[in-house]
PDB file of C-alpha atoms in Angstrom:
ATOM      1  CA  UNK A   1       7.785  17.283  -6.276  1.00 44.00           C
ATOM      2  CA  UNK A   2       5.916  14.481  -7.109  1.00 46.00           C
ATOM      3  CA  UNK A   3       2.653  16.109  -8.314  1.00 44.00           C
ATOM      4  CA  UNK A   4       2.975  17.371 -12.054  1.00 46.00           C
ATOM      5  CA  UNK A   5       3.952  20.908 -12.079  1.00 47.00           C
ATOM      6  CA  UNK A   6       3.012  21.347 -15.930  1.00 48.00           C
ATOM      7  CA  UNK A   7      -0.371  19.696 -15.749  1.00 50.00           C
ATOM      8  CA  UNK A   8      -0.925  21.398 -12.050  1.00 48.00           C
ATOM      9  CA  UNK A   9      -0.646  24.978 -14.011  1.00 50.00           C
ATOM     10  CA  UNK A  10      -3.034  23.554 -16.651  1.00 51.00           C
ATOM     11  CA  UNK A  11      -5.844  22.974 -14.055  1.00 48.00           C
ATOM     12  CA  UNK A  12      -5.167  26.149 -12.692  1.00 48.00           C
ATOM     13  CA  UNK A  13      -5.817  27.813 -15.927  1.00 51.00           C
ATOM     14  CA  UNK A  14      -8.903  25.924 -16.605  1.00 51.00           C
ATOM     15  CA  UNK A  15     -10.124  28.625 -13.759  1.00 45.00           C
ATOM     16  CA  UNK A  16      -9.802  31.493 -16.121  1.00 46.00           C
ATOM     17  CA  UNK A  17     -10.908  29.844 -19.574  1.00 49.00           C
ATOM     18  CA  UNK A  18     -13.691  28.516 -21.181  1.00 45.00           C
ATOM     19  CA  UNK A  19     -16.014  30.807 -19.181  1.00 42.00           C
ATOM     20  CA  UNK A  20     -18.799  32.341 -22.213  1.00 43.00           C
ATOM     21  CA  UNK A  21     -19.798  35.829 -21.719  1.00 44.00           C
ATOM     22  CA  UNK A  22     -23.588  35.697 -20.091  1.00 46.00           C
ATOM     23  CA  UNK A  23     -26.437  36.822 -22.035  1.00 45.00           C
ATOM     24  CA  UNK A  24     -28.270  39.886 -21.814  1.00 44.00           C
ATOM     25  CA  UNK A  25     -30.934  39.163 -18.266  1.00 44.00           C
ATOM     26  CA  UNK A  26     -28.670  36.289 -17.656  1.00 44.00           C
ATOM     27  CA  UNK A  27     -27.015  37.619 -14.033  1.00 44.00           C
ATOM     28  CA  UNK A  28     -27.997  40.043 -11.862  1.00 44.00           C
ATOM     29  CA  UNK A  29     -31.012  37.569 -10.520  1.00 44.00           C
ATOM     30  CA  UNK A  30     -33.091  39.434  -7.707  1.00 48.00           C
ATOM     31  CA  UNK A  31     -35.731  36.908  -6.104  1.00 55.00           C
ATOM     32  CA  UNK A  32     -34.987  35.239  -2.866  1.00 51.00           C
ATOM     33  CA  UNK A  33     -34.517  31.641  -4.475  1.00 60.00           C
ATOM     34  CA  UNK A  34     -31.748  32.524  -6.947  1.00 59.00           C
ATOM     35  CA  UNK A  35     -30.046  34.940  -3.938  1.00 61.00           C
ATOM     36  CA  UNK A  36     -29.936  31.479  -1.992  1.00 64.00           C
ATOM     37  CA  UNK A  37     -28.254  29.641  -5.139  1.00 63.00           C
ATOM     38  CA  UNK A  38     -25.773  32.095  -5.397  1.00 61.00           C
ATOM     39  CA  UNK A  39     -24.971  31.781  -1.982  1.00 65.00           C
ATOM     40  CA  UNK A  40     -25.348  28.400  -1.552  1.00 66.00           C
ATOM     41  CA  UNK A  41     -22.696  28.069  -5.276  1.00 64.00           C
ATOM     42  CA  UNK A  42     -20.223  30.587  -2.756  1.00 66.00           C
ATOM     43  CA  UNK A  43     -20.106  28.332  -0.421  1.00 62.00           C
ATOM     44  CA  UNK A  44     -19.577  24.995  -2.132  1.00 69.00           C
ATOM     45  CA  UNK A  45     -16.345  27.183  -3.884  1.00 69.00           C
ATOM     46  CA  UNK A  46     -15.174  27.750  -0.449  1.00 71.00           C
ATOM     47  CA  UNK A  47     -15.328  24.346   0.802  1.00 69.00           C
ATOM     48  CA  UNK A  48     -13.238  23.168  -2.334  1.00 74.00           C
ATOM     49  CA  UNK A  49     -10.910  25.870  -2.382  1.00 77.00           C
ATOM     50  CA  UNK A  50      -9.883  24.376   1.692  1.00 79.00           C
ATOM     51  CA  UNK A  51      -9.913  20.998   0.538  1.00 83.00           C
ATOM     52  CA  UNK A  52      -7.464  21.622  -2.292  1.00 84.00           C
ATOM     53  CA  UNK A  53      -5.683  23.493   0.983  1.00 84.00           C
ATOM     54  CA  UNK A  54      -5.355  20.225   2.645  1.00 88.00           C
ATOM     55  CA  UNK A  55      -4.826  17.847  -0.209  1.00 90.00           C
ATOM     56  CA  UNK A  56      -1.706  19.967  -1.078  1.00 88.00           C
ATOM     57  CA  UNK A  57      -0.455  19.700   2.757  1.00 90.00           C
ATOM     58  CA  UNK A  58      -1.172  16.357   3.131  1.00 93.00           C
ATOM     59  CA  UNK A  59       1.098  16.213  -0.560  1.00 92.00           C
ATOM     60  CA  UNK A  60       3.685  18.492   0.996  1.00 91.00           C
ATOM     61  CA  UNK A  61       3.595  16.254   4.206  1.00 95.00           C
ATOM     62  CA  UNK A  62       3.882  12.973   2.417  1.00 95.00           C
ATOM     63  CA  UNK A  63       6.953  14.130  -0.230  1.00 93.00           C
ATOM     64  CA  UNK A  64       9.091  15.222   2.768  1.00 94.00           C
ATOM     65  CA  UNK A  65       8.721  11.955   4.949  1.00 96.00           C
ATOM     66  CA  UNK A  66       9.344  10.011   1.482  1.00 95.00           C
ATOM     67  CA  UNK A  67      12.194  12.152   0.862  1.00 94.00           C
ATOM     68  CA  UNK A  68      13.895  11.288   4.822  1.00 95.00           C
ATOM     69  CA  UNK A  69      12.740   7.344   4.179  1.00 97.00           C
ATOM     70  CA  UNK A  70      14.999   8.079   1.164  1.00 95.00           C
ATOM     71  CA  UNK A  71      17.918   8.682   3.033  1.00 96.00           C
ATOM     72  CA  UNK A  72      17.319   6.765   5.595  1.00 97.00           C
ATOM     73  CA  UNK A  73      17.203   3.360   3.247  1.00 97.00           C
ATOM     74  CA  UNK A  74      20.580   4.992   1.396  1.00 96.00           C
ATOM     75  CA  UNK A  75      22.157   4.772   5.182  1.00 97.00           C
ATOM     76  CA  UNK A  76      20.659   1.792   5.834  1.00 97.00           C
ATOM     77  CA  UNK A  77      22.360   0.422   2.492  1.00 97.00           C
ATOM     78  CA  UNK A  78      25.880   1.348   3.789  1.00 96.00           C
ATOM     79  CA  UNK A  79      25.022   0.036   7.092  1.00 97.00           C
ATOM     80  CA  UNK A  80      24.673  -3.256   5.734  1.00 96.00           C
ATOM     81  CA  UNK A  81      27.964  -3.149   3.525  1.00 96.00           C
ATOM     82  CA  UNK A  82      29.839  -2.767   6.790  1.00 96.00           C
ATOM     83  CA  UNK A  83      27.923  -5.711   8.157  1.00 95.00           C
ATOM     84  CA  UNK A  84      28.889  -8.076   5.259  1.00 95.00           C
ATOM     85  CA  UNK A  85      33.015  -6.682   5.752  1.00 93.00           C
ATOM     86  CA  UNK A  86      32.526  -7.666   9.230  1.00 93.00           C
ATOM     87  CA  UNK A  87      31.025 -10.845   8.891  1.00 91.00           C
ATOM     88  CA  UNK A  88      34.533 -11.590   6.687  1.00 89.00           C
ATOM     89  CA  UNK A  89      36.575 -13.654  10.113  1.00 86.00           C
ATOM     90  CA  UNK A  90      40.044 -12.479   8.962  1.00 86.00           C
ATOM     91  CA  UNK A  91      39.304  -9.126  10.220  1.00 88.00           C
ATOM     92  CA  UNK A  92      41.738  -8.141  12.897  1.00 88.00           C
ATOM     93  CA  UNK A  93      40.148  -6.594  16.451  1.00 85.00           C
ATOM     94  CA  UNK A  94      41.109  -3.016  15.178  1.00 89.00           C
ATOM     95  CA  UNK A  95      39.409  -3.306  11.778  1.00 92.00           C
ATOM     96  CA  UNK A  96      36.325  -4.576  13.373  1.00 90.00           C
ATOM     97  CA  UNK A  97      36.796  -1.574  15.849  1.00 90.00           C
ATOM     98  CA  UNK A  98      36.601   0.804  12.650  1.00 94.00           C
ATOM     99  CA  UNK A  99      33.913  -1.049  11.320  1.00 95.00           C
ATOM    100  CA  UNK A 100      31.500  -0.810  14.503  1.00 95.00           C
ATOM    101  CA  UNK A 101      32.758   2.727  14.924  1.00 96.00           C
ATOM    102  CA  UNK A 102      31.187   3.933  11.606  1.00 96.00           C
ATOM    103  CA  UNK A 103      28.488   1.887  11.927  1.00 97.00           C
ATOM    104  CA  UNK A 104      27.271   3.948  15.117  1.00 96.00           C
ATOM    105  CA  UNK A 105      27.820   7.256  13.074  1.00 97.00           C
ATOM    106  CA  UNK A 106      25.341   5.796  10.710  1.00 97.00           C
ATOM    107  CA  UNK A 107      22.933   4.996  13.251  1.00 97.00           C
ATOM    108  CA  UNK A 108      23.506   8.615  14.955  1.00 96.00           C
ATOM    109  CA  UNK A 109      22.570  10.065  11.465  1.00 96.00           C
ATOM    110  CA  UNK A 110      19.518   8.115  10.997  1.00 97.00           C
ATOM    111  CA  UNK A 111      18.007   9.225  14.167  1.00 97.00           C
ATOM    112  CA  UNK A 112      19.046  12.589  13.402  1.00 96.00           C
ATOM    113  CA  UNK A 113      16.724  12.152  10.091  1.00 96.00           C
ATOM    114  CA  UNK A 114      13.667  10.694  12.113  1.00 97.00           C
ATOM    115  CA  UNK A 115      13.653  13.415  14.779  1.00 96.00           C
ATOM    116  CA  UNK A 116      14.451  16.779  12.411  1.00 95.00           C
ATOM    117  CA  UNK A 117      12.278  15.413   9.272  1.00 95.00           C
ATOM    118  CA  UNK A 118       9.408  17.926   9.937  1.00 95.00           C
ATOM    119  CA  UNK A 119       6.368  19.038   8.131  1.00 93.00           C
ATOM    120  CA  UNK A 120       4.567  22.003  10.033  1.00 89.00           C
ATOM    121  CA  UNK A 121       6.536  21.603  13.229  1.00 90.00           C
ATOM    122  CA  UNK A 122       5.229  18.097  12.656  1.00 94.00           C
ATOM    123  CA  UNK A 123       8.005  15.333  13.042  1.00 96.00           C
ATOM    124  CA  UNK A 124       7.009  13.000  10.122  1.00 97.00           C
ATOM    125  CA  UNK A 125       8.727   9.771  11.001  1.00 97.00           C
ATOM    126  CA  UNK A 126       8.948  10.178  14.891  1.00 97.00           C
ATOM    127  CA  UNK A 127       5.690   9.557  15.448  1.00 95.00           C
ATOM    128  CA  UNK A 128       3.782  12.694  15.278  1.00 96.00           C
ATOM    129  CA  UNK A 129       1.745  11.579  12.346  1.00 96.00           C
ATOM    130  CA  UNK A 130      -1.049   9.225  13.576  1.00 93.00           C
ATOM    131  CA  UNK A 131      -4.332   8.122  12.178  1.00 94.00           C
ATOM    132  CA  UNK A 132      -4.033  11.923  10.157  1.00 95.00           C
ATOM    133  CA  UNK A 133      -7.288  12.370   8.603  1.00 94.00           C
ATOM    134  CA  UNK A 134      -6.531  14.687   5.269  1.00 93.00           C
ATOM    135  CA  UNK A 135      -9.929  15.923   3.460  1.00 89.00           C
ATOM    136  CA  UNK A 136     -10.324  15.146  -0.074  1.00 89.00           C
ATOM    137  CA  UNK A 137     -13.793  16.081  -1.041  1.00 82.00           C
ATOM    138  CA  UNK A 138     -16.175  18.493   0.839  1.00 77.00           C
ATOM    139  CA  UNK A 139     -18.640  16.052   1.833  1.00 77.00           C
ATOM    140  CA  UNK A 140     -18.467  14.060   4.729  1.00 81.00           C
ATOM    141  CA  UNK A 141     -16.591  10.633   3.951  1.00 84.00           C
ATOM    142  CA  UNK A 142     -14.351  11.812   1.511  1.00 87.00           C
ATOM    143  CA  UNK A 143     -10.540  11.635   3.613  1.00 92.00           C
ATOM    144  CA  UNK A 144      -7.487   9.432   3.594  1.00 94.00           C
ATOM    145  CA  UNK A 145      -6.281   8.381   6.841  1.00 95.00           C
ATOM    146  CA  UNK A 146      -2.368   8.675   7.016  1.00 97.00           C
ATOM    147  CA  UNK A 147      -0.567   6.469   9.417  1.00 97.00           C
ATOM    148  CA  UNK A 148       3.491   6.768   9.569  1.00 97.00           C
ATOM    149  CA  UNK A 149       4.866   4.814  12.500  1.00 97.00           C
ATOM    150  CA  UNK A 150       7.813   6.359  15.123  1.00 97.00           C
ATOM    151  CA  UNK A 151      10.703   4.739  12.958  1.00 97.00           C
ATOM    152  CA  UNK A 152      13.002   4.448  15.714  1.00 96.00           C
ATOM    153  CA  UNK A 153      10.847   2.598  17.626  1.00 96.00           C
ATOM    154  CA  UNK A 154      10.247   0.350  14.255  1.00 95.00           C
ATOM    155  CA  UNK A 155      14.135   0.342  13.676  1.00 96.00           C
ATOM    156  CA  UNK A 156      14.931  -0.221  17.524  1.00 96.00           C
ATOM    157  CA  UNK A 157      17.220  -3.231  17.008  1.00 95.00           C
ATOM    158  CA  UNK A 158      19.524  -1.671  14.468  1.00 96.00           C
ATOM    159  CA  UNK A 159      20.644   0.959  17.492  1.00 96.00           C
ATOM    160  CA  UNK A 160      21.307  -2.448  19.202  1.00 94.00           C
ATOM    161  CA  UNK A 161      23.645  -4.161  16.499  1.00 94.00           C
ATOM    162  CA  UNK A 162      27.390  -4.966  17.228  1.00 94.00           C
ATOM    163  CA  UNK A 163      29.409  -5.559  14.213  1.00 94.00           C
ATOM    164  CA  UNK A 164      32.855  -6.068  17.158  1.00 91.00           C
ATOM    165  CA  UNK A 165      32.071  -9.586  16.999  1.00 91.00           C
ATOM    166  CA  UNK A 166      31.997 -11.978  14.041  1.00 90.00           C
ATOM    167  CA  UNK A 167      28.668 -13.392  15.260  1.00 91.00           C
ATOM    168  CA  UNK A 168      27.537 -10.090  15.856  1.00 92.00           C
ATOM    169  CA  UNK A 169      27.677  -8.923  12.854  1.00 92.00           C
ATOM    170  CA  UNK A 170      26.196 -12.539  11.463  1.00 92.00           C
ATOM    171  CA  UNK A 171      23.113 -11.750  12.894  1.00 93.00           C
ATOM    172  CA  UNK A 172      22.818  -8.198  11.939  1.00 94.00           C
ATOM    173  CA  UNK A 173      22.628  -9.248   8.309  1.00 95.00           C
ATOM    174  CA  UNK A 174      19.033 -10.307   9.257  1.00 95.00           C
ATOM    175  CA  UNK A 175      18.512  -7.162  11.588  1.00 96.00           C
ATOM    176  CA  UNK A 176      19.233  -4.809   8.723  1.00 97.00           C
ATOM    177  CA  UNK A 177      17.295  -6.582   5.861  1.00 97.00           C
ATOM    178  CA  UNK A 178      14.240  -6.708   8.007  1.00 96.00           C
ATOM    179  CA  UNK A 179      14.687  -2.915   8.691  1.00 97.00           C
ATOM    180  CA  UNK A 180      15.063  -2.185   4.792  1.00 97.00           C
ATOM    181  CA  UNK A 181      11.932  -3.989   4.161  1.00 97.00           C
ATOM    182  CA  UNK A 182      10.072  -1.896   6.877  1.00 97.00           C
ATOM    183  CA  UNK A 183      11.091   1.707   5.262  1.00 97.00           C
ATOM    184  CA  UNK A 184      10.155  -0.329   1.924  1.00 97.00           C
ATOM    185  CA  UNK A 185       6.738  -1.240   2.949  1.00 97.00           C
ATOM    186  CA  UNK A 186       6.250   2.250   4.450  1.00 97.00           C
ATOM    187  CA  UNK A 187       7.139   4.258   1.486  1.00 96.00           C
ATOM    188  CA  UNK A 188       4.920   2.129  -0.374  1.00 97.00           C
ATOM    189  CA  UNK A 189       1.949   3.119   1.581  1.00 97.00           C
ATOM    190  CA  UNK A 190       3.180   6.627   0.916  1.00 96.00           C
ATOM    191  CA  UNK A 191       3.339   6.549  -2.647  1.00 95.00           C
ATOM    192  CA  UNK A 192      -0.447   4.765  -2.258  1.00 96.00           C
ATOM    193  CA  UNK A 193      -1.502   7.928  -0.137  1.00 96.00           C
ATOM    194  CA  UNK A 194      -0.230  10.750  -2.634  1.00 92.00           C
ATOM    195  CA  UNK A 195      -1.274   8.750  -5.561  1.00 92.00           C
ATOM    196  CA  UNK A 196      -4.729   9.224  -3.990  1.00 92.00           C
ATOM    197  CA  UNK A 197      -4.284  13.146  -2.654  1.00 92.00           C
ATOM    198  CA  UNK A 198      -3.221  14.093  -6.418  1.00 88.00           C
ATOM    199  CA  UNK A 199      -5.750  12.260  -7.941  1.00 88.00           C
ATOM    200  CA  UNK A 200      -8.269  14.079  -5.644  1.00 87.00           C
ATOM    201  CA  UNK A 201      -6.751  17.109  -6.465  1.00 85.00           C
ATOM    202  CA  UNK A 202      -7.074  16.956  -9.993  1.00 84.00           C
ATOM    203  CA  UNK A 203     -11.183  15.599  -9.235  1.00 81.00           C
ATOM    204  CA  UNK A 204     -11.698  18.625  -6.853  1.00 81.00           C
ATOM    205  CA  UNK A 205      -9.620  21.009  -9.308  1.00 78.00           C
ATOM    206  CA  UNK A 206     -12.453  20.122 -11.860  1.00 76.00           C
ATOM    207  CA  UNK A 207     -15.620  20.575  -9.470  1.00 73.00           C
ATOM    208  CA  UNK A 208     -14.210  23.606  -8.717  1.00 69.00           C
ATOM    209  CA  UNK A 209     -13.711  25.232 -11.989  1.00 71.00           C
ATOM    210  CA  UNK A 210     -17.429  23.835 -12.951  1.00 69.00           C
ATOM    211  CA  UNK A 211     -18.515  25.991 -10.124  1.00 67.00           C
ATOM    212  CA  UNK A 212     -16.567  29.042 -10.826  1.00 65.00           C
ATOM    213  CA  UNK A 213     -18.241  28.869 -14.622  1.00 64.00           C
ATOM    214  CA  UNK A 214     -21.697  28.634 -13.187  1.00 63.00           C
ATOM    215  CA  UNK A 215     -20.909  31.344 -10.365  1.00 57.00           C
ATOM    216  CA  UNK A 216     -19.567  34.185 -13.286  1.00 57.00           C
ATOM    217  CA  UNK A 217     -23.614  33.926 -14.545  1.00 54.00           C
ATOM    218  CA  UNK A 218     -24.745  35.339 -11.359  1.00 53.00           C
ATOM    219  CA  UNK A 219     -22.033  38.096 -10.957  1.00 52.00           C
ATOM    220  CA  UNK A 220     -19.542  38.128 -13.706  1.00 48.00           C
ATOM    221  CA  UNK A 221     -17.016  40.693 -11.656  1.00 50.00           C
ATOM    222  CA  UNK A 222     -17.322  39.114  -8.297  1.00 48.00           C
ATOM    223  CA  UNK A 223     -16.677  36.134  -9.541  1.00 49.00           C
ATOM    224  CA  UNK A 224     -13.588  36.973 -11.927  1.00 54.00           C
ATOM    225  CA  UNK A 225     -12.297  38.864  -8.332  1.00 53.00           C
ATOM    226  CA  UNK A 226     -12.854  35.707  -6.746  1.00 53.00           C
ATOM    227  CA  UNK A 227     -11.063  33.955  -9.591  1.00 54.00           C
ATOM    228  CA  UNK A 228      -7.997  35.657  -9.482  1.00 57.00           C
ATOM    229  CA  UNK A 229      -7.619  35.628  -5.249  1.00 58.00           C
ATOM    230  CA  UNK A 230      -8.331  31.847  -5.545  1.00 56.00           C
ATOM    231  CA  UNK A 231      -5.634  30.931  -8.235  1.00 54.00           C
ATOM    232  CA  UNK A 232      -3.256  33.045  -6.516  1.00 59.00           C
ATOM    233  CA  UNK A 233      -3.608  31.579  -3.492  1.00 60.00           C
ATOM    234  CA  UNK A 234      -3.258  27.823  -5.061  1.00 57.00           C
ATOM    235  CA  UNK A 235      -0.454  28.988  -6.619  1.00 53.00           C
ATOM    236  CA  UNK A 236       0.946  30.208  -3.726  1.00 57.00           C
ATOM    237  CA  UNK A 237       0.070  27.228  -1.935  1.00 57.00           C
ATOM    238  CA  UNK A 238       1.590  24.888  -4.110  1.00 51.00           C
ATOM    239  CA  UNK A 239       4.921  27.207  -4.391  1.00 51.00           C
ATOM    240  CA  UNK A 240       5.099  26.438  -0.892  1.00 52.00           C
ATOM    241  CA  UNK A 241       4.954  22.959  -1.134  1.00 51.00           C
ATOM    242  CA  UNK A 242       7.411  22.378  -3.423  1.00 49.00           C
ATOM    243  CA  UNK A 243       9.881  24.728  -1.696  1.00 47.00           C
ATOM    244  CA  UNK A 244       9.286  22.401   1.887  1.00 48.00           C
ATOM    245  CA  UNK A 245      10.162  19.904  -0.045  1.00 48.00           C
ATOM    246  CA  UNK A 246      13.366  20.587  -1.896  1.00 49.00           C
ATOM    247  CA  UNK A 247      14.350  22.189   1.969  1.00 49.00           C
ATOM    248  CA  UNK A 248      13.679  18.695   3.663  1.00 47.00           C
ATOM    249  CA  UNK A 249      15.212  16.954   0.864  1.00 47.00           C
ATOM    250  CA  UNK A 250      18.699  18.955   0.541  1.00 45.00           C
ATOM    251  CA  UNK A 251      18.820  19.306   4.380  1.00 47.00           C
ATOM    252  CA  UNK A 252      18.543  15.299   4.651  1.00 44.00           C
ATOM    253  CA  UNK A 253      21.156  14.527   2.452  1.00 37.00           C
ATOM    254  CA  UNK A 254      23.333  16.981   4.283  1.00 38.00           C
ATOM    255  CA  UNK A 255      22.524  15.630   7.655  1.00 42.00           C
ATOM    256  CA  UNK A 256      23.366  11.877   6.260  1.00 36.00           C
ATOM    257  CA  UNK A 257      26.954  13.361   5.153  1.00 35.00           C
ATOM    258  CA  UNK A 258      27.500  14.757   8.746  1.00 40.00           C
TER     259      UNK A 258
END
């Protein structure tokens, strides 16, 4: 995973330390007013502890269609090698034959990666994930809008490419390149969209501790039962995500060997 494990588990801790025991009259408040701050401090915790939800599914969503753009540029790669053996003109009919053959297995295998590269029954690179508005803070405004095109429609022309011919596989040269600098440019804004979901993590994972603190003054045992459901659930949450993503990325690498 791409998010730090180490310093993820260090955030999470924060939840359970450098909380100071409440003085004597300083919890149990009665009046109306400090009822309404106590729930009012309830629900802000809620409304972080679903936005850290989404930030680590958006995280989990983003890792497994970097990890298929992976493979797909590694195919892509080997696609063009065969290009550059056909483009040699002492190749005989059947070695150009061989050529285009494996060439087509290639291409089979990358659209094998865009349609079964899924995130929560979502198909990541087939087009499934449009204009995908992920929360990042609990106030209105505060979202990253993820956009990951249908790749075969973006990589149409490769499907097209005939490497029988030596002028067919001259201009595939410049129908593969062009294809390599899509995925490029498109797992660049991926790495631009996690960079922001983790760095909203760690912003949110900080509000929400700060809340937690000031919630223990109110009801010290509620909120250490609240505590311990919340990190379990982030923990649980963020298990999750890494396991999604070391599936997706073992089962791609398979699939391009197939």
């Amino acid at each position: 995973m791409r998010v730090n494990d180490v310093s993820l588990m260090r955030y999470i801790q924060q939840l359970s330390l450098e909380r100071k025991a409440p003085t004597p009259g300083s919890f149990l408040f009665n009046t109306v007013s400090e009822l309404t701050i106590q729930q009012k401090l309830r629900g802000q915790i809620e409304g972080y502890k679903t936005t850290l939800s989404q930030i680590y599914n958006g995280i989990g969503l983003l890792n497994t269609a970097d990890s298929g753009l992976e493979s797909i540029s590694t195919s892509l790669q080997r696609a063009r090698e065969l290009a550059v053996q056909a483009s040699n003109a002492t190749l005989t009919d059947v070695e150009r034959s061989m050529t285009q053959k494996e060439y087509e297995e290639i291409m089979r295998g990358v659209k094998r990666i865009i349609q079964q590269t899924t995130y929560n029954e979502q198909r990541v690179l087939a087009g499934d994930v449009r204009n995908l508005v992920i929360q990042t803070g609990p106030n209105e405004g505060q979202n990253v809008t993820v956009n990951i095109p249908n790749l075969e429609e973006t990589l149409s022309e490769l499907f097209e490419v005939d490497l029988s011919t030596f002028e067919g596989a001259q201009r595939s040269l410049e129908t593969i390149d062009q294809a390599l600098e899509n995925i490029s440019q498109i797992r660049g804004n991926v790495g631009s969209w996690m960079n922001r979901l983790e760095s909203s993590a760690r912003s949110v994972m900080n509000s929400y501790t700060e809340l937690f603190k000031t919630e223990s003054l109110f009801e010290p045992n509620v909120a250490e039962l609240l505590l311990e459901s919340t990190k379990e659930d982030i923990l649980r949450q963020t298990a999750l995500t890494g396991i999604l993503f070391r599936m997706e990325n073992a089962g791609n690498v398979l699939k391009l060997l197939m």
